[in-house]
Amino acid sequence: MKKFILKYQHGIFAVVGAVVVLWQMLLPGYVLLLDWIAGPSNVFSYYTLSDIMHAPSTGFIYFLQMFLSAWFVQKIFLFGLFFVLFYFPLKFHPKEIFDAIAQDKPTIISVKYFTSVFFACNPFVYERFLAGQWRVIIGYAFMFPMVYYLFKFWNNRSWHAMVGAFATLFFVGIWSVHFLVIGGIMFLIYVSILFVANLKNKGVLWDVSKKLLFGILVFMAFSSYWIVPYMLQNDKTVEYFDASHQKAFATAIDPKVGALGNVITLRGFWGESHAWADQFVMPGDNTVVFYMSFFVIITLSIIGIRILWRDVKNRGFAVFLGVFFMLSVIFSAGISVNFLWKINEWLFENVSFWSGFRDTQKWSGISAMIYVLLASVGVNLLVHSCKNRLAQKIVLGVCLLLPISLVSNMPFGFSGQIHSVQYPEQWHKVNVILKKDDECKMIFLPWHQYYSVKFNSGMLIANPAKKFFDCIVVTGHNTELGGIASIAGDVKHYHEMESFVMSNNPQDEFIEKGIAMLRQNNVRYIVWTNDLEGHDLYRYPFLHSSQLEEIYNGDGIVMYKIK
């Protein structure tokens, strides 16, 4: 047993870590979060570039759902998400950095576990998970092996390291378009610093160039399934966001430390500024403990980068980490910091792909990863400075508590804040009726992209109808943030339908014309739920029309058929 544990200690630790974090979320049922809605219905979309890029991963999910329950497939991804967060820092640990510190002493393997815990448990992961942005977290997770391969290539310029870096970047693109861009920019900065560091060595420059060119060509070949649509670049494929999106999704400003302080402490997700955040205990709510712990983290990171700078072999990589950390802070701040907003405004207006970053705080994932690497170097120095084994264990134990103190509500299912749920029985009964119609198309009410769903403990989440009903479902696409207009998606005449549904016009003539328009667009059913009854902005007076026939009325859900 002891040999087994020693052999598979990294995997065992990652399994335990994932279970401790998820806890009751692993029970049967769906975990429904702001942007992560799972359900039994499969909707495979090729509407946007991100849909096309994510097609391999989305297809894999749908393939699994052919054989397994949808909620069980989600459990696989929930568990896998936190497994890789804990496992990657253990598997892809840049050992050479720590050997430089240890010198003639053996490397303290246990320091890896600080790296693992901090990478998986920090404010960036905490907030992004509560928001259900699982693709963002996967992209963030794969940045660790990418940096590992870049570090390896810095030291040995091997084909294995270059291929590993590009393979990781390709895999990132399958899951997260945003972190593909971030990883690409990371690659560009890395190569620039590598070339500058070797300007006088033509042999090294040639060796790097040929391996880099080979990696780029192979990456482009494997990525051609989305590069070709991007090169065609039509409005139906590429998503662009305007200034209204930039303002609506701006980095949150903390009243105590401002937006910059928020970003430096790995917070600032735009949702912090809205009612959504009031549903949860957020990082920083325990102000004293949070800021004291982060001060120690920053101190350890400063120690770490000084150590790397002093090591001639790793100095260039220290420059890379330092430069990329500063850029990640600047980009993450977005337009919320007075003396930085001009930079981000210019990028948003002049760099074509930058407009895809309507939520710039995603860049804090890079800040988090660099904190993890540098703070681990600092912890390793502290551990090695201890005179005996007991002191080493005490210091390491205290350091392991640092990331936990930043997100003390993260273990045990985020302290019970998130639970697994099942869709109501009445929804299943409605779906049985819809399944009988081969040409089923329906309007789902309430007409909101996000709303508080009663069967999910009243949590604010994305409209779950499309993920549940076996029917073409037309729902509201208005985020109701600032002046952002609805994004029509792949439904023809969407804006006509939206104008009718949102009008609140009770006049019979208007309602007759509106229902006629729905008929022309092959809408056969309207389904209404009482989640926002008495609080909805829209009254839906057309539901009382004689042109609708009520065919099902259950607890909290009513189904109408258009005559």
Coordinates of C-alpha atoms in Angstrom, one line a residue, residues 128-461:
R128 CA -14.9 32.1 -12.2
F129 CA -16.3 28.8 -10.9
L130 CA -19.2 30.5 -9.1
A131 CA -19.9 32.2 -12.4
G132 CA -19.9 28.8 -14.2
Q133 CA -17.1 29.8 -16.5
W134 CA -15.7 26.3 -16.7
R135 CA -14.0 26.8 -20.1
V136 CA -12.1 29.8 -18.8
I137 CA -10.9 27.7 -15.8
I138 CA -9.8 24.9 -18.2
G139 CA -7.9 27.4 -20.3
Y140 CA -6.3 28.7 -17.1
A141 CA -5.3 25.2 -16.0
F142 CA -3.5 24.4 -19.2
M143 CA -1.4 27.6 -18.9
F144 CA 0.7 25.7 -16.3
P145 CA 1.9 22.9 -18.6
M146 CA 2.5 25.5 -21.3
V147 CA 4.8 27.6 -19.0
Y148 CA 6.5 24.3 -18.0
Y149 CA 7.3 23.5 -21.6
L150 CA 8.4 27.1 -22.3
F151 CA 10.8 26.9 -19.3
K152 CA 12.1 23.6 -20.5
F153 CA 12.8 25.0 -24.0
W154 CA 14.5 28.0 -22.5
N155 CA 17.0 25.6 -20.8
N156 CA 17.5 22.9 -23.4
R157 CA 15.8 24.0 -26.7
S158 CA 14.6 20.5 -27.3
W159 CA 12.0 19.4 -29.9
H160 CA 10.0 17.8 -27.1
A161 CA 9.6 21.0 -25.2
M162 CA 8.6 23.0 -28.3
V163 CA 6.1 20.3 -29.5
G164 CA 4.7 20.2 -25.9
A165 CA 4.2 23.9 -25.8
F166 CA 2.3 24.0 -29.2
A167 CA 0.3 20.8 -28.3
T168 CA -0.8 22.5 -25.1
L169 CA -1.7 25.7 -27.0
F170 CA -3.8 23.7 -29.5
F171 CA -5.6 21.9 -26.6
V172 CA -6.3 25.2 -25.0
G173 CA -8.0 26.4 -28.1
I174 CA -10.4 23.4 -28.1
W175 CA -11.7 24.5 -24.7
S176 CA -11.2 28.3 -24.4
V177 CA -10.9 30.8 -27.2
H178 CA -9.9 33.5 -24.7
F179 CA -7.0 31.6 -23.3
L180 CA -5.9 30.6 -26.7
V181 CA -5.4 34.3 -27.5
I182 CA -3.7 34.8 -24.1
G183 CA -1.5 31.8 -24.7
G184 CA -0.6 33.1 -28.1
I185 CA 0.4 36.5 -26.7
M186 CA 2.4 34.7 -24.0
F187 CA 4.2 32.8 -26.8
L188 CA 5.0 36.0 -28.7
I189 CA 6.5 37.7 -25.6
Y190 CA 8.4 34.6 -24.7
V191 CA 10.0 34.3 -28.1
S192 CA 10.8 38.0 -28.2
I193 CA 12.7 37.8 -24.9
L194 CA 14.4 34.6 -26.0
F195 CA 15.6 36.2 -29.2
V196 CA 16.9 39.3 -27.5
A197 CA 18.7 37.2 -24.9
N198 CA 20.5 35.3 -27.7
L199 CA 21.1 38.1 -30.3
K200 CA 24.8 37.4 -30.3
N201 CA 24.4 33.6 -30.8
K202 CA 23.4 32.9 -34.4
G203 CA 23.4 29.2 -33.8
V204 CA 20.9 29.4 -31.0
L205 CA 18.7 31.8 -33.1
W206 CA 18.7 29.4 -36.0
D207 CA 17.9 26.5 -33.8
V208 CA 15.0 28.3 -32.1
S209 CA 13.7 29.6 -35.5
K210 CA 13.4 26.3 -37.2
K211 CA 11.7 24.6 -34.2
L212 CA 9.4 27.6 -33.8
L213 CA 8.5 27.5 -37.5
F214 CA 7.8 23.8 -37.4
G215 CA 5.6 24.2 -34.3
I216 CA 3.6 27.0 -35.9
L217 CA 3.0 25.1 -39.1
V218 CA 1.8 21.9 -37.3
F219 CA -0.4 24.1 -35.0
M220 CA -2.0 25.8 -38.0
A221 CA -2.5 22.5 -39.7
F222 CA -4.4 21.0 -36.8
S223 CA -6.3 24.2 -36.2
S224 CA -7.4 24.7 -39.8
Y225 CA -10.9 23.6 -38.8
W226 CA -11.3 27.1 -37.2
I227 CA -8.6 29.2 -38.9
V228 CA -10.3 28.9 -42.3
P229 CA -13.7 30.3 -41.0
Y230 CA -11.7 33.0 -39.2
M231 CA -9.9 34.0 -42.4
L232 CA -13.3 34.2 -44.2
Q233 CA -14.3 36.5 -41.3
N234 CA -18.0 37.1 -42.0
D235 CA -20.4 38.6 -39.5
K236 CA -22.0 35.3 -38.9
T237 CA -18.8 33.7 -37.7
V238 CA -16.8 36.3 -35.7
E239 CA -18.1 37.9 -32.6
Y240 CA -17.2 41.6 -32.0
F241 CA -18.3 43.6 -29.0
D242 CA -18.6 47.4 -28.9
A243 CA -17.9 50.0 -26.2
S244 CA -21.2 49.3 -24.4
H245 CA -20.0 45.7 -23.7
Q246 CA -16.6 47.0 -22.6
K247 CA -18.4 49.2 -20.0
A248 CA -21.0 46.7 -18.9
F249 CA -18.3 44.0 -18.3
A250 CA -15.7 46.3 -16.9
T251 CA -13.5 45.1 -14.1
A252 CA -15.2 45.6 -10.7
I253 CA -14.0 48.4 -8.5
D254 CA -13.5 47.6 -4.8
P255 CA -14.5 50.5 -2.6
K256 CA -11.4 49.9 -0.4
V257 CA -8.6 49.2 -2.8
G258 CA -10.1 50.2 -6.2
A259 CA -9.9 48.2 -9.4
L260 CA -6.1 47.9 -9.4
G261 CA -6.1 46.5 -5.9
N262 CA -8.9 44.1 -6.9
V263 CA -6.8 42.9 -9.9
I264 CA -3.6 42.5 -7.9
T265 CA -5.5 40.3 -5.4
L266 CA -6.9 38.2 -8.3
R267 CA -10.4 39.6 -8.0
G268 CA -12.4 42.1 -10.1
F269 CA -14.8 39.8 -12.0
W270 CA -17.4 42.1 -13.4
G271 CA -20.2 40.2 -11.5
E272 CA -18.8 41.6 -8.2
S273 CA -20.5 44.9 -9.1
H274 CA -24.0 43.3 -9.5
A275 CA -26.6 41.6 -7.4
W276 CA -25.3 38.2 -8.5
A277 CA -22.4 38.5 -6.1
D278 CA -24.8 39.1 -3.1
Q279 CA -25.8 35.4 -3.4
F280 CA -22.4 34.2 -2.2
V281 CA -19.6 34.7 0.3
M282 CA -16.9 36.3 -1.9
P283 CA -13.1 36.4 -1.5
G284 CA -12.2 39.5 0.5
D285 CA -15.4 39.6 2.6
N286 CA -13.2 38.7 5.6
T287 CA -11.0 41.8 4.9
V288 CA -8.3 41.5 7.6
V289 CA -7.4 37.9 7.0
F290 CA -7.6 38.2 3.2
Y291 CA -5.3 41.2 2.9
M292 CA -2.8 39.9 5.5
S293 CA -2.6 36.6 3.6
F294 CA -2.2 38.2 0.3
F295 CA 0.5 40.5 1.6
V296 CA 2.4 37.4 2.6
I297 CA 1.8 35.9 -0.9
I298 CA 3.1 39.0 -2.6
T299 CA 6.2 39.0 -0.3
L300 CA 6.9 35.4 -1.2
S301 CA 6.5 36.2 -4.9
I302 CA 9.0 39.1 -4.6
I303 CA 11.4 36.7 -2.9
G304 CA 10.8 34.2 -5.7
I305 CA 11.5 36.5 -8.6
R306 CA 14.7 37.9 -6.9
I307 CA 16.0 34.3 -6.6
L308 CA 15.3 33.6 -10.2
W309 CA 17.0 36.9 -11.2
R310 CA 20.1 36.0 -9.3
D311 CA 20.4 32.7 -11.0
V312 CA 22.0 33.5 -14.4
K313 CA 20.6 30.5 -16.0
N314 CA 17.0 31.5 -15.1
R315 CA 17.4 35.3 -15.4
G316 CA 15.8 35.5 -18.8
F317 CA 12.8 33.5 -17.7
A318 CA 12.5 35.7 -14.6
V319 CA 12.2 38.7 -17.0
F320 CA 9.6 36.9 -19.0
L321 CA 7.5 36.2 -15.9
G322 CA 7.9 39.7 -14.6
V323 CA 7.0 41.4 -17.9
F324 CA 4.0 39.1 -18.5
F325 CA 2.8 39.6 -14.9
M326 CA 2.8 43.4 -15.4
L327 CA 1.0 43.1 -18.7
S328 CA -1.6 40.8 -17.3
V329 CA -2.4 43.3 -14.5
I330 CA -2.6 46.2 -17.1
F331 CA -4.9 44.2 -19.4
S332 CA -7.0 42.8 -16.5
A333 CA -7.7 46.3 -15.2
G334 CA -9.4 47.2 -18.5
I335 CA -11.0 50.6 -18.4
S336 CA -11.6 50.6 -14.7
V337 CA -8.2 52.2 -13.7
N338 CA -7.7 55.9 -14.6
F339 CA -4.1 55.8 -15.7
L340 CA -4.4 52.5 -17.6
W341 CA -7.7 52.8 -19.4
K342 CA -6.2 54.6 -22.4
I343 CA -4.0 51.5 -23.2
N344 CA -7.0 49.2 -23.0
E345 CA -9.2 51.6 -24.9
W346 CA -6.7 51.8 -27.7
L347 CA -6.3 48.0 -27.9
F348 CA -10.1 47.6 -27.9
E349 CA -10.5 50.0 -30.8
N350 CA -7.4 49.1 -32.9
V351 CA -6.6 45.4 -32.4
S352 CA -9.3 43.3 -34.2
F353 CA -9.3 40.3 -31.9
W354 CA -9.1 42.4 -28.7
S355 CA -12.8 43.3 -28.9
G356 CA -13.5 39.7 -28.0
F357 CA -12.2 40.5 -24.5
R358 CA -15.3 42.3 -23.3
D359 CA -14.4 40.9 -19.9
T360 CA -10.7 41.7 -19.6
Q361 CA -10.4 40.4 -16.0
K362 CA -9.8 36.9 -17.6
W363 CA -6.2 38.1 -17.8
S364 CA -6.0 37.7 -14.0
G365 CA -5.6 34.0 -14.6
I366 CA -2.1 34.7 -15.8
S367 CA -1.4 36.8 -12.7
A368 CA -2.6 33.9 -10.6
M369 CA -0.3 31.4 -12.3
I370 CA 2.7 33.6 -12.0
Y371 CA 1.9 34.3 -8.3
V372 CA 1.8 30.5 -7.9
L373 CA 5.2 29.9 -9.5
L374 CA 7.0 32.7 -7.8
A375 CA 5.4 32.2 -4.4
S376 CA 6.4 28.5 -4.6
V377 CA 10.0 29.5 -5.1
G378 CA 9.8 31.8 -2.0
V379 CA 8.2 29.0 0.0
N380 CA 10.9 26.6 -1.1
L381 CA 13.6 29.0 0.1
L382 CA 11.9 29.3 3.5
V383 CA 11.6 25.5 3.9
H384 CA 15.3 25.1 2.9
S385 CA 16.3 27.7 5.4
C386 CA 14.9 25.6 8.3
K387 CA 17.5 23.7 10.3
N388 CA 15.5 20.5 10.9
R389 CA 12.7 18.4 9.5
L390 CA 10.2 19.4 12.1
A391 CA 10.7 23.1 11.4
Q392 CA 10.4 22.5 7.6
K393 CA 7.0 20.7 8.2
I394 CA 5.7 23.6 10.3
V395 CA 6.7 26.2 7.8
L396 CA 5.2 24.3 4.9
G397 CA 2.0 23.7 6.9
V398 CA 1.6 27.4 7.6
C399 CA 2.3 28.2 3.9
L400 CA -0.3 25.6 2.8
L401 CA -2.9 27.6 4.8
L402 CA -2.2 30.8 2.9
P403 CA -4.2 30.0 -0.2
I404 CA -7.0 28.4 1.8
S405 CA -7.2 31.6 3.9
L406 CA -7.8 33.6 0.7
V407 CA -10.8 31.4 -0.2
S408 CA -11.8 29.9 3.1
N409 CA -15.3 29.1 1.8
M410 CA -14.0 27.0 -1.2
P411 CA -13.6 23.6 0.5
F412 CA -16.6 21.3 1.0
G413 CA -18.7 22.5 -1.9
F414 CA -17.9 26.2 -1.5
S415 CA -19.2 25.8 2.1
G416 CA -22.5 24.4 0.9
Q417 CA -23.3 27.5 -1.3
I418 CA -23.9 25.3 -4.4
H419 CA -26.0 22.2 -4.6
S420 CA -27.0 19.6 -7.2
V421 CA -30.7 19.9 -8.4
Q422 CA -33.1 18.1 -10.7
Y423 CA -35.4 19.7 -13.2
P424 CA -39.0 19.8 -11.9
E425 CA -41.3 17.0 -12.7
Q426 CA -43.7 19.5 -14.4
W427 CA -40.9 20.4 -16.9
H428 CA -40.6 16.8 -17.9
K429 CA -44.4 16.5 -18.5
V430 CA -44.3 19.6 -20.8
N431 CA -41.3 18.0 -22.6
V432 CA -43.3 14.8 -23.2
I433 CA -45.9 16.9 -25.1
L434 CA -43.2 18.8 -27.1
K435 CA -41.5 15.6 -28.1
K436 CA -44.6 14.4 -30.0
D437 CA -44.3 17.4 -32.4
D438 CA -41.5 16.8 -35.0
E439 CA -41.6 20.5 -36.0
C440 CA -41.7 21.8 -32.5
K441 CA -40.8 25.5 -32.0
M442 CA -41.6 27.4 -28.8
I443 CA -41.2 30.8 -27.0
F444 CA -40.0 30.4 -23.4
L445 CA -41.0 32.9 -20.7
P446 CA -39.8 34.7 -18.7
W447 CA -38.1 36.5 -21.5
H448 CA -34.7 37.0 -19.8
Q449 CA -31.2 35.7 -20.6
Y450 CA -30.5 35.5 -16.9
Y451 CA -33.0 35.2 -14.1
S452 CA -33.5 33.7 -10.6
V453 CA -34.7 30.2 -11.0
K454 CA -36.8 28.9 -8.1
F455 CA -35.9 25.2 -8.4
N456 CA -32.2 26.2 -8.3
S457 CA -32.6 27.8 -4.8
G458 CA -33.4 31.1 -6.5
M459 CA -29.9 31.5 -7.9
L460 CA -29.4 33.9 -10.8
I461 CA -28.4 31.7 -13.8

